[in-house]
Amino acid sequence: MTDTTPQTRSDALAERYVTQFREDGFTLIPNVLTPEEVARYRDGARAAIESQGQLAGLGLRVGRTAVQMTSGAFQDDEVLRDLARHPKLGAIAEQLAGVKLRVWGGEALIKSPGDEQPTMWHDDLTLAPLDGRITLNAWIALVDVPVERGCMTFIPGSHRRPDPYRASLSAAQENPDTYLFDGWPELAWDRRVTVPLRAGDVTFHQWRTGHTAGPNTSAESRVAFITTYTDAESTYRPHPGHEQPGLEPGQLPPDDRYPRIAQFAADR
Ligand code: SIN
Ligand code: NI
């Protein structure tokens, strides 16, 4: 049975979510945002995309996914900044990860009706310019996202696959649609789990978990926001040729631009 129990602000996260996140590499948590919050952040996401939206590949322009995505919304957009620093979401992320975290990124993305390009199979670790114990993404549904609107599919347990720990970025750039299965052929035979979400539900997945998202064959836009959290002790590890201005290799991201959850958790 689907659990539709709201997670109230004082709730400790139910143990089964933590267990699933650690064993499968992802979990779905229902009703994280209230309908009022969903409406505010959905309007904010639409406005931000309208004013600065761009056709995006994932991360370092690997793959051909056809989504419009903001750039820097977690720092620059008044409304979306609040969502990236949402105390309840941050607290859930820390309970799942089991380590102190900071916000590393957060962007709105819209996949329009008729965008039939699925998001390539990938793991986020390949693209992440970070060294740390964990990085995880919260994928926040700001509209209902049934299968035909392009929800995500995960390979449970794929974050625990054998070494090599990381795929090379060049493998992902050369063969974006197949690099994950080229590198770890056994993953092609593993079970896949597709996870539709209601507006306000959130999936959390780890950076080594294989995942994809489907095309949007529905009549409505898929509006979502992804917050990326990383181990508060993660250090910057640029991909050669893709250095970010203002960050030195090996440094901790500065707290004023990449806030620790502890900095805003007091607002709960
Ligand atoms: C997508 O929303 O299309 C992909 C999201 C992800 O890779 O986390
Ligand atoms: Ni991803």
PDB file of C-alpha atoms and ligand atoms in Angstrom:
ATOM      1  CA  MET A   1       0.000   0.000   0.000  1.00  0.00           C
ATOM      2  CA  THR A   2       1.226   3.482  -0.734  1.00  0.00           C
ATOM      3  CA  ASP A   3       2.123   5.469   2.361  1.00  0.00           C
ATOM      4  CA  THR A   4       0.424   8.848   2.166  1.00  0.00           C
ATOM      5  CA  THR A   5       1.167   9.879   5.736  1.00  0.00           C
ATOM      6  CA  PRO A   6       2.363  13.460   5.759  1.00  0.00           C
ATOM      7  CA  GLN A   7       5.832  13.924   7.171  1.00  0.00           C
ATOM      8  CA  THR A   8       5.270  16.559   9.798  1.00  0.00           C
ATOM      9  CA  ARG A   9       8.043  18.958  10.678  1.00  0.00           C
ATOM     10  CA  SER A  10       8.811  17.260  13.967  1.00  0.00           C
ATOM     11  CA  ASP A  11       8.856  13.751  12.472  1.00  0.00           C
ATOM     12  CA  ALA A  12      12.022  11.768  12.484  1.00  0.00           C
ATOM     13  CA  LEU A  13      12.214  10.085   9.114  1.00  0.00           C
ATOM     14  CA  ALA A  14      10.737   6.575   9.190  1.00  0.00           C
ATOM     15  CA  GLU A  15      13.491   3.989   9.313  1.00  0.00           C
ATOM     16  CA  ARG A  16      12.262   2.203   6.186  1.00  0.00           C
ATOM     17  CA  TYR A  17      13.133   5.210   4.019  1.00  0.00           C
ATOM     18  CA  VAL A  18      16.668   5.269   5.397  1.00  0.00           C
ATOM     19  CA  THR A  19      17.011   1.513   4.862  1.00  0.00           C
ATOM     20  CA  GLN A  20      15.732   1.721   1.291  1.00  0.00           C
ATOM     21  CA  PHE A  21      17.959   4.680   0.495  1.00  0.00           C
ATOM     22  CA  ARG A  22      21.029   2.844   1.753  1.00  0.00           C
ATOM     23  CA  GLU A  23      20.193  -0.566   0.243  1.00  0.00           C
ATOM     24  CA  ASP A  24      18.617   0.486  -3.051  1.00  0.00           C
ATOM     25  CA  GLY A  25      20.316   3.858  -3.498  1.00  0.00           C
ATOM     26  CA  PHE A  26      17.027   5.776  -3.725  1.00  0.00           C
ATOM     27  CA  THR A  27      13.736   6.282  -1.927  1.00  0.00           C
ATOM     28  CA  LEU A  28      10.432   8.069  -2.509  1.00  0.00           C
ATOM     29  CA  ILE A  29       9.106  10.215   0.314  1.00  0.00           C
ATOM     30  CA  PRO A  30       5.491  11.321  -0.116  1.00  0.00           C
ATOM     31  CA  ASN A  31       3.972  14.677   0.860  1.00  0.00           C
ATOM     32  CA  VAL A  32       7.173  16.477   1.740  1.00  0.00           C
ATOM     33  CA  LEU A  33       5.810  19.829   0.531  1.00  0.00           C
ATOM     34  CA  THR A  34       2.360  21.243   1.316  1.00  0.00           C
ATOM     35  CA  PRO A  35       0.044  22.158  -1.606  1.00  0.00           C
ATOM     36  CA  GLU A  36       0.704  25.863  -0.830  1.00  0.00           C
ATOM     37  CA  GLU A  37       4.462  25.318  -1.054  1.00  0.00           C
ATOM     38  CA  VAL A  38       4.073  23.340  -4.267  1.00  0.00           C
ATOM     39  CA  ALA A  39       2.079  26.213  -5.836  1.00  0.00           C
ATOM     40  CA  ARG A  40       4.655  28.827  -4.792  1.00  0.00           C
ATOM     41  CA  TYR A  41       7.673  26.862  -6.002  1.00  0.00           C
ATOM     42  CA  ARG A  42       5.935  25.772  -9.226  1.00  0.00           C
ATOM     43  CA  ASP A  43       5.164  29.401 -10.089  1.00  0.00           C
ATOM     44  CA  GLY A  44       8.742  30.294  -9.148  1.00  0.00           C
ATOM     45  CA  ALA A  45      10.146  27.517 -11.327  1.00  0.00           C
ATOM     46  CA  ARG A  46       8.032  28.561 -14.318  1.00  0.00           C
ATOM     47  CA  ALA A  47       8.997  32.223 -13.914  1.00  0.00           C
ATOM     48  CA  ALA A  48      12.700  31.422 -13.558  1.00  0.00           C
ATOM     49  CA  ILE A  49      12.707  29.181 -16.622  1.00  0.00           C
ATOM     50  CA  GLU A  50      10.848  31.826 -18.607  1.00  0.00           C
ATOM     51  CA  SER A  51      13.322  34.504 -17.675  1.00  0.00           C
ATOM     52  CA  GLN A  52      16.517  32.491 -17.998  1.00  0.00           C
ATOM     53  CA  GLY A  53      15.654  28.961 -19.142  1.00  0.00           C
ATOM     54  CA  GLN A  54      17.967  27.191 -21.502  1.00  0.00           C
ATOM     55  CA  LEU A  55      18.106  23.908 -23.298  1.00  0.00           C
ATOM     56  CA  ALA A  56      20.258  21.807 -21.044  1.00  0.00           C
ATOM     57  CA  GLY A  57      22.248  18.670 -21.187  1.00  0.00           C
ATOM     58  CA  LEU A  58      22.849  17.156 -17.782  1.00  0.00           C
ATOM     59  CA  GLY A  59      25.746  18.676 -15.913  1.00  0.00           C
ATOM     60  CA  LEU A  60      28.626  18.985 -18.327  1.00  0.00           C
ATOM     61  CA  ARG A  61      26.516  18.699 -21.456  1.00  0.00           C
ATOM     62  CA  VAL A  62      26.632  14.961 -21.548  1.00  0.00           C
ATOM     63  CA  GLY A  63      23.674  13.445 -23.308  1.00  0.00           C
ATOM     64  CA  ARG A  64      20.874  14.923 -25.329  1.00  0.00           C
ATOM     65  CA  THR A  65      18.060  15.305 -22.864  1.00  0.00           C
ATOM     66  CA  ALA A  66      15.560  17.943 -23.924  1.00  0.00           C
ATOM     67  CA  VAL A  67      14.789  19.777 -20.717  1.00  0.00           C
ATOM     68  CA  GLN A  68      14.819  23.482 -19.994  1.00  0.00           C
ATOM     69  CA  MET A  69      16.801  24.193 -16.893  1.00  0.00           C
ATOM     70  CA  THR A  70      17.797  27.209 -14.825  1.00  0.00           C
ATOM     71  CA  SER A  71      21.389  28.074 -14.084  1.00  0.00           C
ATOM     72  CA  GLY A  72      22.345  29.079 -10.543  1.00  0.00           C
ATOM     73  CA  ALA A  73      18.735  29.321  -9.289  1.00  0.00           C
ATOM     74  CA  PHE A  74      19.704  27.945  -5.863  1.00  0.00           C
ATOM     75  CA  GLN A  75      21.806  31.047  -5.284  1.00  0.00           C
ATOM     76  CA  ASP A  76      20.197  33.765  -7.384  1.00  0.00           C
ATOM     77  CA  ASP A  77      16.440  33.214  -7.515  1.00  0.00           C
ATOM     78  CA  GLU A  78      14.504  34.612  -4.561  1.00  0.00           C
ATOM     79  CA  VAL A  79      11.852  31.874  -4.467  1.00  0.00           C
ATOM     80  CA  LEU A  80      13.909  28.874  -5.557  1.00  0.00           C
ATOM     81  CA  ARG A  81      16.661  29.759  -3.125  1.00  0.00           C
ATOM     82  CA  ASP A  82      14.130  29.032  -0.369  1.00  0.00           C
ATOM     83  CA  LEU A  83      13.406  25.629  -1.850  1.00  0.00           C
ATOM     84  CA  ALA A  84      17.101  24.735  -2.062  1.00  0.00           C
ATOM     85  CA  ARG A  85      17.411  25.766   1.591  1.00  0.00           C
ATOM     86  CA  HIS A  86      14.161  24.165   2.698  1.00  0.00           C
ATOM     87  CA  PRO A  87      14.872  23.039   6.276  1.00  0.00           C
ATOM     88  CA  LYS A  88      12.623  19.998   6.137  1.00  0.00           C
ATOM     89  CA  LEU A  89      14.168  18.726   2.912  1.00  0.00           C
ATOM     90  CA  GLY A  90      17.649  19.350   4.262  1.00  0.00           C
ATOM     91  CA  ALA A  91      16.862  17.458   7.451  1.00  0.00           C
ATOM     92  CA  ILE A  92      15.538  14.485   5.482  1.00  0.00           C
ATOM     93  CA  ALA A  93      18.637  14.484   3.269  1.00  0.00           C
ATOM     94  CA  GLU A  94      20.924  14.417   6.314  1.00  0.00           C
ATOM     95  CA  GLN A  95      19.005  11.560   7.903  1.00  0.00           C
ATOM     96  CA  LEU A  96      19.250   9.562   4.678  1.00  0.00           C
ATOM     97  CA  ALA A  97      22.930  10.304   4.131  1.00  0.00           C
ATOM     98  CA  GLY A  98      23.948   9.829   7.760  1.00  0.00           C
ATOM     99  CA  VAL A  99      26.536  12.608   7.460  1.00  0.00           C
ATOM    100  CA  LYS A 100      26.437  16.399   7.667  1.00  0.00           C
ATOM    101  CA  LEU A 101      25.631  17.940   4.281  1.00  0.00           C
ATOM    102  CA  ARG A 102      25.730  21.209   2.415  1.00  0.00           C
ATOM    103  CA  VAL A 103      23.741  22.435  -0.604  1.00  0.00           C
ATOM    104  CA  TRP A 104      25.862  22.081  -3.706  1.00  0.00           C
ATOM    105  CA  GLY A 105      23.224  23.025  -6.307  1.00  0.00           C
ATOM    106  CA  GLY A 106      19.562  23.412  -7.080  1.00  0.00           C
ATOM    107  CA  GLU A 107      17.833  24.037 -10.404  1.00  0.00           C
ATOM    108  CA  ALA A 108      14.330  24.052 -11.803  1.00  0.00           C
ATOM    109  CA  LEU A 109      13.690  21.940 -14.854  1.00  0.00           C
ATOM    110  CA  ILE A 110      10.759  21.701 -17.202  1.00  0.00           C
ATOM    111  CA  LYS A 111      10.187  18.973 -19.720  1.00  0.00           C
ATOM    112  CA  SER A 112       7.507  20.158 -22.117  1.00  0.00           C
ATOM    113  CA  PRO A 113       4.753  18.033 -23.625  1.00  0.00           C
ATOM    114  CA  GLY A 114       6.121  16.351 -26.707  1.00  0.00           C
ATOM    115  CA  ASP A 115       9.701  16.247 -25.412  1.00  0.00           C
ATOM    116  CA  GLU A 116      10.153  12.633 -26.308  1.00  0.00           C
ATOM    117  CA  GLN A 117      13.864  12.440 -25.567  1.00  0.00           C
ATOM    118  CA  PRO A 118      14.409  10.346 -22.441  1.00  0.00           C
ATOM    119  CA  THR A 119      17.161  11.380 -20.041  1.00  0.00           C
ATOM    120  CA  MET A 120      20.087   9.053 -20.707  1.00  0.00           C
ATOM    121  CA  TRP A 121      20.952   6.292 -18.251  1.00  0.00           C
ATOM    122  CA  HIS A 122      23.631   7.730 -16.005  1.00  0.00           C
ATOM    123  CA  ASP A 123      24.973   8.086 -12.514  1.00  0.00           C
ATOM    124  CA  ASP A 124      25.533  11.552 -11.108  1.00  0.00           C
ATOM    125  CA  LEU A 125      28.992  10.681  -9.736  1.00  0.00           C
ATOM    126  CA  THR A 126      30.469  10.663 -13.233  1.00  0.00           C
ATOM    127  CA  LEU A 127      29.513  14.303 -13.684  1.00  0.00           C
ATOM    128  CA  ALA A 128      30.108  15.545 -10.130  1.00  0.00           C
ATOM    129  CA  PRO A 129      33.208  17.714  -9.615  1.00  0.00           C
ATOM    130  CA  LEU A 130      33.478  16.575  -6.006  1.00  0.00           C
ATOM    131  CA  ASP A 131      35.368  14.139  -3.804  1.00  0.00           C
ATOM    132  CA  GLY A 132      33.451  13.084  -0.719  1.00  0.00           C
ATOM    133  CA  ARG A 133      31.580  10.335   1.038  1.00  0.00           C
ATOM    134  CA  ILE A 134      28.255  11.031  -0.626  1.00  0.00           C
ATOM    135  CA  THR A 135      26.359  13.396  -2.892  1.00  0.00           C
ATOM    136  CA  LEU A 136      22.608  13.001  -3.291  1.00  0.00           C
ATOM    137  CA  ASN A 137      19.832  14.598  -5.286  1.00  0.00           C
ATOM    138  CA  ALA A 138      16.342  15.448  -4.141  1.00  0.00           C
ATOM    139  CA  TRP A 139      14.034  15.371  -7.171  1.00  0.00           C
ATOM    140  CA  ILE A 140      11.040  17.441  -6.132  1.00  0.00           C
ATOM    141  CA  ALA A 141       7.813  17.046  -8.112  1.00  0.00           C
ATOM    142  CA  LEU A 142       6.043  20.398  -8.558  1.00  0.00           C
ATOM    143  CA  VAL A 143       3.242  18.838 -10.619  1.00  0.00           C
ATOM    144  CA  ASP A 144       1.961  15.273 -10.633  1.00  0.00           C
ATOM    145  CA  VAL A 145       4.522  13.209 -12.542  1.00  0.00           C
ATOM    146  CA  PRO A 146       2.972   9.957 -13.757  1.00  0.00           C
ATOM    147  CA  VAL A 147       5.021   7.588 -15.900  1.00  0.00           C
ATOM    148  CA  GLU A 148       3.938   9.227 -19.165  1.00  0.00           C
ATOM    149  CA  ARG A 149       5.114  12.658 -17.943  1.00  0.00           C
ATOM    150  CA  GLY A 150       8.685  11.410 -17.564  1.00  0.00           C
ATOM    151  CA  CYS A 151       9.289  10.226 -13.999  1.00  0.00           C
ATOM    152  CA  MET A 152      12.541   8.525 -13.087  1.00  0.00           C
ATOM    153  CA  THR A 153      13.536   4.865 -13.212  1.00  0.00           C
ATOM    154  CA  PHE A 154      16.293   3.538 -10.949  1.00  0.00           C
ATOM    155  CA  ILE A 155      18.409   0.389 -10.798  1.00  0.00           C
ATOM    156  CA  PRO A 156      18.134  -0.671  -7.136  1.00  0.00           C
ATOM    157  CA  GLY A 157      21.490  -1.437  -5.532  1.00  0.00           C
ATOM    158  CA  SER A 158      23.495  -0.102  -8.478  1.00  0.00           C
ATOM    159  CA  HIS A 159      25.330   2.319  -6.152  1.00  0.00           C
ATOM    160  CA  ARG A 160      26.941  -0.783  -4.589  1.00  0.00           C
ATOM    161  CA  ARG A 161      28.305  -2.148  -7.887  1.00  0.00           C
ATOM    162  CA  PRO A 162      31.957  -3.231  -7.984  1.00  0.00           C
ATOM    163  CA  ASP A 163      34.876  -0.994  -8.926  1.00  0.00           C
ATOM    164  CA  PRO A 164      35.905   1.020 -10.810  1.00  0.00           C
ATOM    165  CA  TYR A 165      34.328   3.518  -8.470  1.00  0.00           C
ATOM    166  CA  ARG A 166      33.964   6.203 -11.121  1.00  0.00           C
ATOM    167  CA  ALA A 167      33.411   6.015 -14.859  1.00  0.00           C
ATOM    168  CA  SER A 168      35.616   8.397 -16.799  1.00  0.00           C
ATOM    169  CA  LEU A 169      33.924  11.565 -17.969  1.00  0.00           C
ATOM    170  CA  SER A 170      35.233  10.940 -21.482  1.00  0.00           C
ATOM    171  CA  ALA A 171      33.474   7.536 -21.597  1.00  0.00           C
ATOM    172  CA  ALA A 172      30.216   9.294 -20.696  1.00  0.00           C
ATOM    173  CA  GLN A 173      30.799  12.034 -23.244  1.00  0.00           C
ATOM    174  CA  GLU A 174      31.695   9.634 -26.033  1.00  0.00           C
ATOM    175  CA  ASN A 175      28.875   7.167 -25.340  1.00  0.00           C
ATOM    176  CA  PRO A 176      26.320   9.021 -23.243  1.00  0.00           C
ATOM    177  CA  ASP A 177      23.521   6.524 -23.789  1.00  0.00           C
ATOM    178  CA  THR A 178      25.526   3.382 -23.017  1.00  0.00           C
ATOM    179  CA  TYR A 179      28.543   4.255 -20.838  1.00  0.00           C
ATOM    180  CA  LEU A 180      26.934   2.917 -17.657  1.00  0.00           C
ATOM    181  CA  PHE A 181      26.204  -0.489 -19.206  1.00  0.00           C
ATOM    182  CA  ASP A 182      29.505  -0.524 -21.120  1.00  0.00           C
ATOM    183  CA  GLY A 183      31.361  -0.049 -17.839  1.00  0.00           C
ATOM    184  CA  TRP A 184      29.220  -2.388 -15.726  1.00  0.00           C
ATOM    185  CA  PRO A 185      27.524  -4.847 -18.149  1.00  0.00           C
ATOM    186  CA  GLU A 186      25.768  -6.739 -15.335  1.00  0.00           C
ATOM    187  CA  LEU A 187      23.601  -3.656 -14.648  1.00  0.00           C
ATOM    188  CA  ALA A 188      21.748  -4.273 -17.907  1.00  0.00           C
ATOM    189  CA  TRP A 189      20.207  -7.389 -16.337  1.00  0.00           C
ATOM    190  CA  ASP A 190      19.225  -5.868 -13.019  1.00  0.00           C
ATOM    191  CA  ARG A 191      15.701  -5.019 -11.932  1.00  0.00           C
ATOM    192  CA  ARG A 192      14.515  -1.469 -12.713  1.00  0.00           C
ATOM    193  CA  VAL A 193      12.039   0.485 -10.638  1.00  0.00           C
ATOM    194  CA  THR A 194       9.958   3.315 -12.117  1.00  0.00           C
ATOM    195  CA  VAL A 195       8.712   5.830  -9.561  1.00  0.00           C
ATOM    196  CA  PRO A 196       5.724   8.086 -10.368  1.00  0.00           C
ATOM    197  CA  LEU A 197       5.265  11.028  -7.997  1.00  0.00           C
ATOM    198  CA  ARG A 198       2.402  13.232  -6.871  1.00  0.00           C
ATOM    199  CA  ALA A 199       3.081  16.961  -6.652  1.00  0.00           C
ATOM    200  CA  GLY A 200       4.961  17.554  -3.386  1.00  0.00           C
ATOM    201  CA  ASP A 201       6.536  14.084  -3.317  1.00  0.00           C
ATOM    202  CA  VAL A 202      10.317  13.827  -3.479  1.00  0.00           C
ATOM    203  CA  THR A 203      12.706  11.077  -4.555  1.00  0.00           C
ATOM    204  CA  PHE A 204      16.206  11.095  -3.105  1.00  0.00           C
ATOM    205  CA  HIS A 205      18.964   9.180  -4.911  1.00  0.00           C
ATOM    206  CA  GLN A 206      22.661   8.694  -4.309  1.00  0.00           C
ATOM    207  CA  TRP A 207      25.290   9.799  -6.797  1.00  0.00           C
ATOM    208  CA  ARG A 208      26.304   6.264  -7.748  1.00  0.00           C
ATOM    209  CA  THR A 209      22.754   4.989  -8.395  1.00  0.00           C
ATOM    210  CA  GLY A 210      21.987   4.352 -12.074  1.00  0.00           C
ATOM    211  CA  HIS A 211      18.902   6.236 -13.262  1.00  0.00           C
ATOM    212  CA  THR A 212      17.058   7.598 -16.268  1.00  0.00           C
ATOM    213  CA  ALA A 213      13.871   9.612 -16.833  1.00  0.00           C
ATOM    214  CA  GLY A 214      11.261   8.957 -19.486  1.00  0.00           C
ATOM    215  CA  PRO A 215       9.921  11.144 -22.277  1.00  0.00           C
ATOM    216  CA  ASN A 216       7.000  13.469 -21.653  1.00  0.00           C
ATOM    217  CA  THR A 217       4.194  12.078 -23.790  1.00  0.00           C
ATOM    218  CA  SER A 218       1.488  13.741 -21.659  1.00  0.00           C
ATOM    219  CA  ALA A 219      -0.323  16.994 -22.452  1.00  0.00           C
ATOM    220  CA  GLU A 220       1.225  18.923 -19.523  1.00  0.00           C
ATOM    221  CA  SER A 221       4.696  20.135 -18.645  1.00  0.00           C
ATOM    222  CA  ARG A 222       6.780  18.206 -16.157  1.00  0.00           C
ATOM    223  CA  VAL A 223       7.862  20.842 -13.630  1.00  0.00           C
ATOM    224  CA  ALA A 224      10.460  19.792 -11.060  1.00  0.00           C
ATOM    225  CA  PHE A 225      13.300  21.098  -8.941  1.00  0.00           C
ATOM    226  CA  ILE A 226      16.470  19.188  -8.147  1.00  0.00           C
ATOM    227  CA  THR A 227      18.452  20.052  -5.038  1.00  0.00           C
ATOM    228  CA  THR A 228      21.946  18.564  -4.864  1.00  0.00           C
ATOM    229  CA  TYR A 229      23.366  17.987  -1.403  1.00  0.00           C
ATOM    230  CA  THR A 230      26.901  16.884  -0.763  1.00  0.00           C
ATOM    231  CA  ASP A 231      28.915  15.714   2.216  1.00  0.00           C
ATOM    232  CA  ALA A 232      29.803  18.918   4.098  1.00  0.00           C
ATOM    233  CA  GLU A 233      33.426  17.736   3.938  1.00  0.00           C
ATOM    234  CA  SER A 234      33.412  17.107   0.158  1.00  0.00           C
ATOM    235  CA  THR A 235      36.172  18.907  -1.685  1.00  0.00           C
ATOM    236  CA  TYR A 236      36.154  20.404  -5.148  1.00  0.00           C
ATOM    237  CA  ARG A 237      37.589  18.127  -7.851  1.00  0.00           C
ATOM    238  CA  PRO A 238      37.166  19.780 -11.230  1.00  0.00           C
ATOM    239  CA  HIS A 239      36.972  17.881 -14.471  1.00  0.00           C
ATOM    240  CA  PRO A 240      39.890  19.139 -16.537  1.00  0.00           C
ATOM    241  CA  GLY A 241      38.704  21.909 -18.808  1.00  0.00           C
ATOM    242  CA  HIS A 242      35.520  22.486 -16.792  1.00  0.00           C
ATOM    243  CA  GLU A 243      36.864  24.418 -13.796  1.00  0.00           C
ATOM    244  CA  GLN A 244      34.381  26.611 -11.924  1.00  0.00           C
ATOM    245  CA  PRO A 245      35.562  30.140 -11.298  1.00  0.00           C
ATOM    246  CA  GLY A 246      36.190  30.903  -7.635  1.00  0.00           C
ATOM    247  CA  LEU A 247      36.919  27.325  -6.540  1.00  0.00           C
ATOM    248  CA  GLU A 248      40.365  25.795  -6.148  1.00  0.00           C
ATOM    249  CA  PRO A 249      40.930  22.041  -6.542  1.00  0.00           C
ATOM    250  CA  GLY A 250      40.894  20.348  -3.131  1.00  0.00           C
ATOM    251  CA  GLN A 251      39.118  23.173  -1.321  1.00  0.00           C
ATOM    252  CA  LEU A 252      35.917  22.952   0.709  1.00  0.00           C
ATOM    253  CA  PRO A 253      33.140  24.885  -1.044  1.00  0.00           C
ATOM    254  CA  PRO A 254      32.643  28.174   0.839  1.00  0.00           C
ATOM    255  CA  ASP A 255      29.730  28.147   3.289  1.00  0.00           C
ATOM    256  CA  ASP A 256      28.301  31.476   2.129  1.00  0.00           C
ATOM    257  CA  ARG A 257      27.682  30.172  -1.399  1.00  0.00           C
ATOM    258  CA  TYR A 258      27.141  26.499  -0.568  1.00  0.00           C
ATOM    259  CA  PRO A 259      25.387  26.572   2.803  1.00  0.00           C
ATOM    260  CA  ARG A 260      25.649  23.778   5.291  1.00  0.00           C
ATOM    261  CA  ILE A 261      22.261  22.381   6.279  1.00  0.00           C
ATOM    262  CA  ALA A 262      23.169  23.214   9.884  1.00  0.00           C
ATOM    263  CA  GLN A 263      23.103  26.905   8.833  1.00  0.00           C
ATOM    264  CA  PHE A 264      19.420  26.859   7.908  1.00  0.00           C
ATOM    265  CA  ALA A 265      18.126  23.840   9.870  1.00  0.00           C
ATOM    266  CA  ALA A 266      17.424  26.115  12.833  1.00  0.00           C
ATOM    267  CA  ASP A 267      14.453  27.530  10.862  1.00  0.00           C
ATOM    268  CA  ARG A 268      12.526  24.256  11.206  1.00  0.00           C
TER     269      ARG A 268
HETATM  270  C1  SIN B   1      15.516  14.291 -15.310  1.00  0.00           C
HETATM  271  O1  SIN B   1      14.791  14.867 -14.516  1.00  0.00           O
HETATM  272  O2  SIN B   1      15.188  14.198 -16.499  1.00  0.00           O
HETATM  273  C2  SIN B   1      16.793  13.682 -14.850  1.00  0.00           C
HETATM  274  C3  SIN B   1      17.081  13.960 -13.453  1.00  0.00           C
HETATM  275  C4  SIN B   1      18.318  13.297 -12.905  1.00  0.00           C
HETATM  276  O3  SIN B   1      19.129  12.782 -13.613  1.00  0.00           O
HETATM  277  O4  SIN B   1      18.485  13.311 -11.667  1.00  0.00           O
HETATM  278 NI    NI B   2      20.974  12.322 -12.611  1.00  0.00          NI
END
